[in-house]
Amino acid sequence: MSYIPRVIACLSFSIFALLVSAEVQFDTEQPETAVEIVDELINKHYRKQDLNDELSKQFLYKYIDNLDPAKSYLLQTDINEFQRWETELDDMLKRGDLTAGFVIFNRYIKRATERLQANIDLLESDYQFDLNQDEQLSIDLDELPWPKTMAEADELWRKRLKEAYLRLILSDKEPQAARDLLIKRYSNLSKQLSQRDNEDTFQVFMNSLAALYDPHTTYMSPRSMENFRIAMSLSLTGIGAVLQFEDENTKVVRVVPGGPADKQGILQAGDVIVGVGQDQEEITDVIGWRLDDVVDLIRGPKDSTVRLEIIPATGESAGTNREIAIIRDKIQLEEQAANSEIIEVNTDVGNYKLGVITVPTFYLDIEAYYNRDPNFKSSTRDVMRLLGELDEQKVDGIILDLRNNGGGFLQEATTLTDLFIDPGPVVQVRYSNQMISRNHRSHADAYYRGPLVVLINRLSASASEIFAGAIQDYQRGLVIGGQSFGKGTVQVQLPVRQGQLKLTESKFYRVSGNSTQHLGVVPDIELPSYFDTEKVGESADENALPWDQINAVPHRRYNFTDIPLETLKERHVYRQSKDPDLVYLNQELSLLRERRKENSISLNESVRRDEMAKYDTTLLTIENQRRQSKGLEPYATIEEWRESRSPEDDDTRDLSERDPLLYETGNILADYLSLLAPKSLLANQP
């Protein structure tokens, strides 16, 4: 079916006149800034990579992809035209010629503005979507070709509009309300496009080049720097989540430990935010919005409420929209502090009392530290205190939980390692000039010598990987969980004529000589994971610096070398087949993996409702199987189950249900302790 009203022809002359007159032009200083950025990248970046014809081609397509990631607006004819700059962008940029970048940007703005107006006119017409027709929309953007003609683009957008409309209908919106919401969505997007200026254009253009060096090298424009400075100095309040723009959506990268979203307990990494509302006001659709504009909506006064419409990445609501409310607050250092609890694990050979220390981030009150305040706050000092308290309660072993810990101060990773090992190296750092530093060392005798497990997941990054890698290399304890993020690089801030360049200058290496970059830390025993390593982590970026090795540095081994690892793995595998909570977790993950394989989506309403009902039924079935295995009453409906899983009810649920991965980690440590007898629990002397 064709895209019924070809409304572009009906746009008024005044709108087209505005489009022509509003073309964005670069200013007098941006060419010199570009030359400076190129010089810094070539001469100072860790990856010694010249800006040549081959990189020029990559640069062109990266820029196009950054502008139009979902291939929504540009046509194949546009791409063909832009290809004349394939091997010229390098030479143009070296001499400060930004013409190509701004021509491409203006073409993108023109195409997008026309398309959005066409969408609005279609939705305002009497055209009716046929929700009984059997057709599919491809959702595999990597395999999606550029539309060859305007007719192909019309057909693609007809399906996209239909899918957006159907999704709203499935979320219980009335037909006219769904159309009105989509009209508002595209009107807002059009308004945002009209506000793009040369600073926006230049930042996207230069970041497209920077991203070819590695994912952590970025250019920040003067306005972006000022917004960041204001945010830091005013301690603006929000929900405590790290967001990124991906395929025209705002995606949650990480929930900040101790923040409002973390306390509320629903928002998770991988969730997509599609709408933002203030308190009881109507939710504003934010699909396609710029990231900083979405962040501005989410921020607000302390104790005020922000409502988010999300598409959850995991759990019982995965794939369907859900509305949540979060009370804004400032994220205090104290709320991100390390904390502890005691869990009890019962085995066939005995009961064990285990101390769990959760370290959400590697923090340090840097001002108090440099002012020589004897009571300065740091993750190491807090963990040391908690270890003492747990020792007084005579725990049998320690689990250090670093899940979702994205890093922090390198010094803290070193000093925290110092609590568990005797003097020796902790991490090596190799700089872009190939010089290697081994100055980050443990200087004191170990504070704690008892049994130790480090729990990590895919969001454990940077400083977390340094600590976990050192514990593993020294064979001081077990590392359990999921493969870590793989962020093993260090960045520096370099001022340029306009703005600032964050540039990767060095890499971390473990004492074994293995880099933490790209590969991360591979656990000794792997636990089930919600994270798709092909989508989350350093290795998910095609331009990430590679894993490599340097020479190992001499270091001792502790007598955890005789851990019966294969026996521990066998017992873990056995529990996965028998323990009701682990069985449920693996069944849920299997269901999610199947959904991730789908590369198209039905546009037939009855088919979609059947798919949703089947998914809910499957989830309810495996949940009731879990409950019956534990001697509990099954739930009658999916709604009854969802109501029971609110974060407020966490305290009423057993740890095995609330956090099965932590509970299983406790089981593995208990297995080790049972196999350790009759050794002393302090047998880890070097």
PDB file of N, CA and C in Angstrom, residues 528-596:
ATOM      1  N   PRO A 528      24.402 -17.215  35.661  1.00  0.00           N
ATOM      2  CA  PRO A 528      23.496 -16.713  34.623  1.00  0.00           C
ATOM      3  C   PRO A 528      23.485 -15.190  34.603  1.00  0.00           C
ATOM      4  N   SER A 529      23.257 -14.597  33.438  1.00  0.00           N
ATOM      5  CA  SER A 529      23.299 -13.141  33.307  1.00  0.00           C
ATOM      6  C   SER A 529      22.171 -12.632  32.422  1.00  0.00           C
ATOM      7  N   TYR A 530      21.601 -11.494  32.821  1.00  0.00           N
ATOM      8  CA  TYR A 530      20.592 -10.832  32.000  1.00  0.00           C
ATOM      9  C   TYR A 530      21.225 -10.074  30.834  1.00  0.00           C
ATOM     10  N   PHE A 531      22.516  -9.822  30.892  1.00  0.00           N
ATOM     11  CA  PHE A 531      23.158  -8.940  29.920  1.00  0.00           C
ATOM     12  C   PHE A 531      23.619  -9.706  28.685  1.00  0.00           C
ATOM     13  N   ASP A 532      23.325  -9.132  27.529  1.00  0.00           N
ATOM     14  CA  ASP A 532      23.769  -9.680  26.253  1.00  0.00           C
ATOM     15  C   ASP A 532      25.137  -9.086  25.953  1.00  0.00           C
ATOM     16  N   THR A 533      26.199  -9.913  26.007  1.00  0.00           N
ATOM     17  CA  THR A 533      27.556  -9.399  25.825  1.00  0.00           C
ATOM     18  C   THR A 533      27.779  -8.829  24.424  1.00  0.00           C
ATOM     19  N   GLU A 534      26.907  -9.160  23.470  1.00  0.00           N
ATOM     20  CA  GLU A 534      27.040  -8.593  22.132  1.00  0.00           C
ATOM     21  C   GLU A 534      26.456  -7.183  22.064  1.00  0.00           C
ATOM     22  N   LYS A 535      25.689  -6.806  23.090  1.00  0.00           N
ATOM     23  CA  LYS A 535      25.058  -5.480  23.115  1.00  0.00           C
ATOM     24  C   LYS A 535      25.602  -4.592  24.220  1.00  0.00           C
ATOM     25  N   VAL A 536      26.083  -5.202  25.301  1.00  0.00           N
ATOM     26  CA  VAL A 536      26.539  -4.452  26.467  1.00  0.00           C
ATOM     27  C   VAL A 536      28.000  -4.778  26.721  1.00  0.00           C
ATOM     28  N   GLY A 537      28.828  -3.748  26.896  1.00  0.00           N
ATOM     29  CA  GLY A 537      30.235  -3.973  27.191  1.00  0.00           C
ATOM     30  C   GLY A 537      31.136  -3.373  26.136  1.00  0.00           C
ATOM     31  N   GLU A 538      32.412  -3.298  26.468  1.00  0.00           N
ATOM     32  CA  GLU A 538      33.392  -2.685  25.571  1.00  0.00           C
ATOM     33  C   GLU A 538      33.470  -3.432  24.243  1.00  0.00           C
ATOM     34  N   SER A 539      33.382  -4.735  24.285  1.00  0.00           N
ATOM     35  CA  SER A 539      33.508  -5.529  23.063  1.00  0.00           C
ATOM     36  C   SER A 539      32.334  -5.326  22.108  1.00  0.00           C
ATOM     37  N   ALA A 540      31.262  -4.694  22.587  1.00  0.00           N
ATOM     38  CA  ALA A 540      30.112  -4.441  21.723  1.00  0.00           C
ATOM     39  C   ALA A 540      30.384  -3.292  20.756  1.00  0.00           C
ATOM     40  N   ASP A 541      31.452  -2.517  20.986  1.00  0.00           N
ATOM     41  CA  ASP A 541      31.798  -1.402  20.107  1.00  0.00           C
ATOM     42  C   ASP A 541      32.908  -1.828  19.151  1.00  0.00           C
ATOM     43  N   GLU A 542      32.667  -1.666  17.867  1.00  0.00           N
ATOM     44  CA  GLU A 542      33.614  -2.149  16.867  1.00  0.00           C
ATOM     45  C   GLU A 542      34.936  -1.396  16.895  1.00  0.00           C
ATOM     46  N   ASN A 543      34.975  -0.203  17.502  1.00  0.00           N
ATOM     47  CA  ASN A 543      36.197   0.587  17.532  1.00  0.00           C
ATOM     48  C   ASN A 543      36.893   0.558  18.884  1.00  0.00           C
ATOM     49  N   ALA A 544      36.502  -0.358  19.742  1.00  0.00           N
ATOM     50  CA  ALA A 544      37.154  -0.466  21.050  1.00  0.00           C
ATOM     51  C   ALA A 544      38.608  -0.901  20.851  1.00  0.00           C
ATOM     52  N   LEU A 545      39.490  -0.398  21.710  1.00  0.00           N
ATOM     53  CA  LEU A 545      40.875  -0.849  21.665  1.00  0.00           C
ATOM     54  C   LEU A 545      40.927  -2.346  21.952  1.00  0.00           C
ATOM     55  N   PRO A 546      41.846  -3.068  21.350  1.00  0.00           N
ATOM     56  CA  PRO A 546      41.861  -4.526  21.481  1.00  0.00           C
ATOM     57  C   PRO A 546      42.442  -4.990  22.810  1.00  0.00           C
ATOM     58  N   TRP A 547      42.182  -6.260  23.120  1.00  0.00           N
ATOM     59  CA  TRP A 547      42.855  -6.924  24.238  1.00  0.00           C
ATOM     60  C   TRP A 547      44.264  -7.273  23.808  1.00  0.00           C
ATOM     61  N   ASP A 548      45.208  -7.129  24.709  1.00  0.00           N
ATOM     62  CA  ASP A 548      46.565  -7.572  24.433  1.00  0.00           C
ATOM     63  C   ASP A 548      47.277  -7.866  25.737  1.00  0.00           C
ATOM     64  N   GLN A 549      48.551  -8.167  25.663  1.00  0.00           N
ATOM     65  CA  GLN A 549      49.333  -8.552  26.824  1.00  0.00           C
ATOM     66  C   GLN A 549      50.669  -7.814  26.842  1.00  0.00           C
ATOM     67  N   ILE A 550      51.180  -7.627  28.048  1.00  0.00           N
ATOM     68  CA  ILE A 550      52.557  -7.191  28.225  1.00  0.00           C
ATOM     69  C   ILE A 550      53.206  -8.200  29.182  1.00  0.00           C
ATOM     70  N   ASN A 551      54.420  -7.967  29.556  1.00  0.00           N
ATOM     71  CA  ASN A 551      55.102  -8.885  30.461  1.00  0.00           C
ATOM     72  C   ASN A 551      54.438  -8.870  31.839  1.00  0.00           C
ATOM     73  N   ALA A 552      54.350 -10.042  32.425  1.00  0.00           N
ATOM     74  CA  ALA A 552      53.843 -10.128  33.791  1.00  0.00           C
ATOM     75  C   ALA A 552      54.854  -9.505  34.742  1.00  0.00           C
ATOM     76  N   VAL A 553      54.362  -9.070  35.878  1.00  0.00           N
ATOM     77  CA  VAL A 553      55.235  -8.551  36.921  1.00  0.00           C
ATOM     78  C   VAL A 553      55.259  -9.590  38.040  1.00  0.00           C
ATOM     79  N   PRO A 554      56.419  -9.875  38.616  1.00  0.00           N
ATOM     80  CA  PRO A 554      56.479 -10.904  39.665  1.00  0.00           C
ATOM     81  C   PRO A 554      55.491 -10.636  40.797  1.00  0.00           C
ATOM     82  N   HIS A 555      54.748 -11.654  41.159  1.00  0.00           N
ATOM     83  CA  HIS A 555      53.777 -11.541  42.249  1.00  0.00           C
ATOM     84  C   HIS A 555      53.582 -12.914  42.876  1.00  0.00           C
ATOM     85  N   ARG A 556      53.236 -12.909  44.140  1.00  0.00           N
ATOM     86  CA  ARG A 556      53.085 -14.174  44.863  1.00  0.00           C
ATOM     87  C   ARG A 556      51.752 -14.840  44.568  1.00  0.00           C
ATOM     88  N   ARG A 557      51.619 -16.080  44.956  1.00  0.00           N
ATOM     89  CA  ARG A 557      50.359 -16.818  44.869  1.00  0.00           C
ATOM     90  C   ARG A 557      49.970 -17.238  46.284  1.00  0.00           C
ATOM     91  N   TYR A 558      48.701 -17.101  46.586  1.00  0.00           N
ATOM     92  CA  TYR A 558      48.209 -17.556  47.883  1.00  0.00           C
ATOM     93  C   TYR A 558      47.704 -18.992  47.744  1.00  0.00           C
ATOM     94  N   ASN A 559      47.499 -19.668  48.887  1.00  0.00           N
ATOM     95  CA  ASN A 559      47.162 -21.078  48.755  1.00  0.00           C
ATOM     96  C   ASN A 559      45.690 -21.321  48.442  1.00  0.00           C
ATOM     97  N   PHE A 560      45.037 -20.291  47.833  1.00  0.00           N
ATOM     98  CA  PHE A 560      43.779 -20.573  47.162  1.00  0.00           C
ATOM     99  C   PHE A 560      44.055 -21.327  45.858  1.00  0.00           C
ATOM    100  N   THR A 561      45.336 -21.541  45.548  1.00  0.00           N
ATOM    101  CA  THR A 561      45.683 -22.278  44.315  1.00  0.00           C
ATOM    102  C   THR A 561      45.161 -23.702  44.344  1.00  0.00           C
ATOM    103  N   ASP A 562      44.892 -24.214  45.561  1.00  0.00           N
ATOM    104  CA  ASP A 562      44.398 -25.592  45.612  1.00  0.00           C
ATOM    105  C   ASP A 562      42.885 -25.661  45.768  1.00  0.00           C
ATOM    106  N   ILE A 563      42.193 -24.565  45.378  1.00  0.00           N
ATOM    107  CA  ILE A 563      40.730 -24.589  45.381  1.00  0.00           C
ATOM    108  C   ILE A 563      40.247 -25.713  44.462  1.00  0.00           C
ATOM    109  N   PRO A 564      39.363 -26.571  44.931  1.00  0.00           N
ATOM    110  CA  PRO A 564      38.828 -27.646  44.066  1.00  0.00           C
ATOM    111  C   PRO A 564      37.794 -27.063  43.096  1.00  0.00           C
ATOM    112  N   LEU A 565      38.296 -26.303  42.106  1.00  0.00           N
ATOM    113  CA  LEU A 565      37.411 -25.530  41.239  1.00  0.00           C
ATOM    114  C   LEU A 565      36.427 -26.406  40.480  1.00  0.00           C
ATOM    115  N   GLU A 566      36.885 -27.530  39.948  1.00  0.00           N
ATOM    116  CA  GLU A 566      35.987 -28.389  39.172  1.00  0.00           C
ATOM    117  C   GLU A 566      34.860 -28.947  40.042  1.00  0.00           C
ATOM    118  N   THR A 567      35.182 -29.259  41.288  1.00  0.00           N
ATOM    119  CA  THR A 567      34.143 -29.740  42.206  1.00  0.00           C
ATOM    120  C   THR A 567      33.120 -28.643  42.484  1.00  0.00           C
ATOM    121  N   LEU A 568      33.611 -27.427  42.680  1.00  0.00           N
ATOM    122  CA  LEU A 568      32.692 -26.305  42.918  1.00  0.00           C
ATOM    123  C   LEU A 568      31.790 -26.088  41.698  1.00  0.00           C
ATOM    124  N   LYS A 569      32.363 -26.185  40.505  1.00  0.00           N
ATOM    125  CA  LYS A 569      31.565 -26.012  39.285  1.00  0.00           C
ATOM    126  C   LYS A 569      30.515 -27.108  39.150  1.00  0.00           C
ATOM    127  N   GLU A 570      30.892 -28.319  39.448  1.00  0.00           N
ATOM    128  CA  GLU A 570      29.945 -29.440  39.349  1.00  0.00           C
ATOM    129  C   GLU A 570      28.768 -29.238  40.295  1.00  0.00           C
ATOM    130  N   ARG A 571      29.049 -28.805  41.513  1.00  0.00           N
ATOM    131  CA  ARG A 571      27.971 -28.586  42.474  1.00  0.00           C
ATOM    132  C   ARG A 571      27.080 -27.414  42.033  1.00  0.00           C
ATOM    133  N   HIS A 572      27.712 -26.385  41.451  1.00  0.00           N
ATOM    134  CA  HIS A 572      26.936 -25.241  40.953  1.00  0.00           C
ATOM    135  C   HIS A 572      26.011 -25.677  39.814  1.00  0.00           C
ATOM    136  N   VAL A 573      26.524 -26.459  38.881  1.00  0.00           N
ATOM    137  CA  VAL A 573      25.705 -26.939  37.761  1.00  0.00           C
ATOM    138  C   VAL A 573      24.557 -27.799  38.277  1.00  0.00           C
ATOM    139  N   TYR A 574      24.833 -28.620  39.265  1.00  0.00           N
ATOM    140  CA  TYR A 574      23.777 -29.468  39.829  1.00  0.00           C
ATOM    141  C   TYR A 574      22.664 -28.611  40.432  1.00  0.00           C
ATOM    142  N   ARG A 575      23.046 -27.578  41.186  1.00  0.00           N
ATOM    143  CA  ARG A 575      22.017 -26.709  41.800  1.00  0.00           C
ATOM    144  C   ARG A 575      21.204 -25.983  40.739  1.00  0.00           C
ATOM    145  N   GLN A 576      21.841 -25.621  39.627  1.00  0.00           N
ATOM    146  CA  GLN A 576      21.105 -24.939  38.565  1.00  0.00           C
ATOM    147  C   GLN A 576      19.987 -25.811  38.013  1.00  0.00           C
ATOM    148  N   SER A 577      20.169 -27.118  38.090  1.00  0.00           N
ATOM    149  CA  SER A 577      19.134 -28.025  37.576  1.00  0.00           C
ATOM    150  C   SER A 577      18.087 -28.375  38.620  1.00  0.00           C
ATOM    151  N   LYS A 578      18.370 -28.068  39.889  1.00  0.00           N
ATOM    152  CA  LYS A 578      17.471 -28.484  40.963  1.00  0.00           C
ATOM    153  C   LYS A 578      16.876 -27.320  41.761  1.00  0.00           C
ATOM    154  N   ASP A 579      17.647 -26.274  41.980  1.00  0.00           N
ATOM    155  CA  ASP A 579      17.165 -25.169  42.809  1.00  0.00           C
ATOM    156  C   ASP A 579      16.045 -24.417  42.093  1.00  0.00           C
ATOM    157  N   PRO A 580      14.850 -24.280  42.698  1.00  0.00           N
ATOM    158  CA  PRO A 580      13.695 -23.667  42.018  1.00  0.00           C
ATOM    159  C   PRO A 580      13.970 -22.246  41.521  1.00  0.00           C
ATOM    160  N   ASP A 581      14.696 -21.443  42.314  1.00  0.00           N
ATOM    161  CA  ASP A 581      14.943 -20.055  41.918  1.00  0.00           C
ATOM    162  C   ASP A 581      15.923 -19.967  40.759  1.00  0.00           C
ATOM    163  N   LEU A 582      16.933 -20.828  40.748  1.00  0.00           N
ATOM    164  CA  LEU A 582      17.877 -20.842  39.630  1.00  0.00           C
ATOM    165  C   LEU A 582      17.242 -21.425  38.373  1.00  0.00           C
ATOM    166  N   VAL A 583      16.399 -22.423  38.551  1.00  0.00           N
ATOM    167  CA  VAL A 583      15.687 -22.995  37.401  1.00  0.00           C
ATOM    168  C   VAL A 583      14.795 -21.927  36.761  1.00  0.00           C
ATOM    169  N   TYR A 584      14.079 -21.188  37.603  1.00  0.00           N
ATOM    170  CA  TYR A 584      13.225 -20.121  37.086  1.00  0.00           C
ATOM    171  C   TYR A 584      14.062 -19.071  36.361  1.00  0.00           C
ATOM    172  N   LEU A 585      15.180 -18.645  36.977  1.00  0.00           N
ATOM    173  CA  LEU A 585      16.029 -17.618  36.377  1.00  0.00           C
ATOM    174  C   LEU A 585      16.519 -18.054  34.999  1.00  0.00           C
ATOM    175  N   ASN A 586      16.971 -19.277  34.882  1.00  0.00           N
ATOM    176  CA  ASN A 586      17.472 -19.756  33.590  1.00  0.00           C
ATOM    177  C   ASN A 586      16.364 -19.877  32.550  1.00  0.00           C
ATOM    178  N   GLN A 587      15.165 -20.249  32.987  1.00  0.00           N
ATOM    179  CA  GLN A 587      14.033 -20.317  32.054  1.00  0.00           C
ATOM    180  C   GLN A 587      13.649 -18.916  31.570  1.00  0.00           C
ATOM    181  N   GLU A 588      13.666 -17.943  32.479  1.00  0.00           N
ATOM    182  CA  GLU A 588      13.350 -16.566  32.098  1.00  0.00           C
ATOM    183  C   GLU A 588      14.394 -16.031  31.118  1.00  0.00           C
ATOM    184  N   LEU A 589      15.664 -16.298  31.390  1.00  0.00           N
ATOM    185  CA  LEU A 589      16.731 -15.846  30.493  1.00  0.00           C
ATOM    186  C   LEU A 589      16.623 -16.507  29.127  1.00  0.00           C
ATOM    187  N   SER A 590      16.249 -17.771  29.090  1.00  0.00           N
ATOM    188  CA  SER A 590      16.069 -18.468  27.820  1.00  0.00           C
ATOM    189  C   SER A 590      14.962 -17.813  27.006  1.00  0.00           C
ATOM    190  N   LEU A 591      13.892 -17.430  27.695  1.00  0.00           N
ATOM    191  CA  LEU A 591      12.775 -16.762  27.031  1.00  0.00           C
ATOM    192  C   LEU A 591      13.222 -15.416  26.451  1.00  0.00           C
ATOM    193  N   LEU A 592      14.025 -14.670  27.218  1.00  0.00           N
ATOM    194  CA  LEU A 592      14.519 -13.379  26.751  1.00  0.00           C
ATOM    195  C   LEU A 592      15.444 -13.540  25.546  1.00  0.00           C
ATOM    196  N   ARG A 593      16.288 -14.555  25.583  1.00  0.00           N
ATOM    197  CA  ARG A 593      17.200 -14.780  24.453  1.00  0.00           C
ATOM    198  C   ARG A 593      16.433 -15.083  23.172  1.00  0.00           C
ATOM    199  N   GLU A 594      15.344 -15.828  23.296  1.00  0.00           N
ATOM    200  CA  GLU A 594      14.520 -16.114  22.127  1.00  0.00           C
ATOM    201  C   GLU A 594      13.912 -14.836  21.563  1.00  0.00           C
ATOM    202  N   ARG A 595      13.459 -13.947  22.448  1.00  0.00           N
ATOM    203  CA  ARG A 595      12.877 -12.678  21.993  1.00  0.00           C
ATOM    204  C   ARG A 595      13.917 -11.804  21.301  1.00  0.00           C
ATOM    205  N   ARG A 596      15.161 -11.862  21.795  1.00  0.00           N
ATOM    206  CA  ARG A 596      16.217 -11.038  21.208  1.00  0.00           C
ATOM    207  C   ARG A 596      16.563 -11.474  19.790  1.00  0.00           C
TER     208      ARG A 596
END
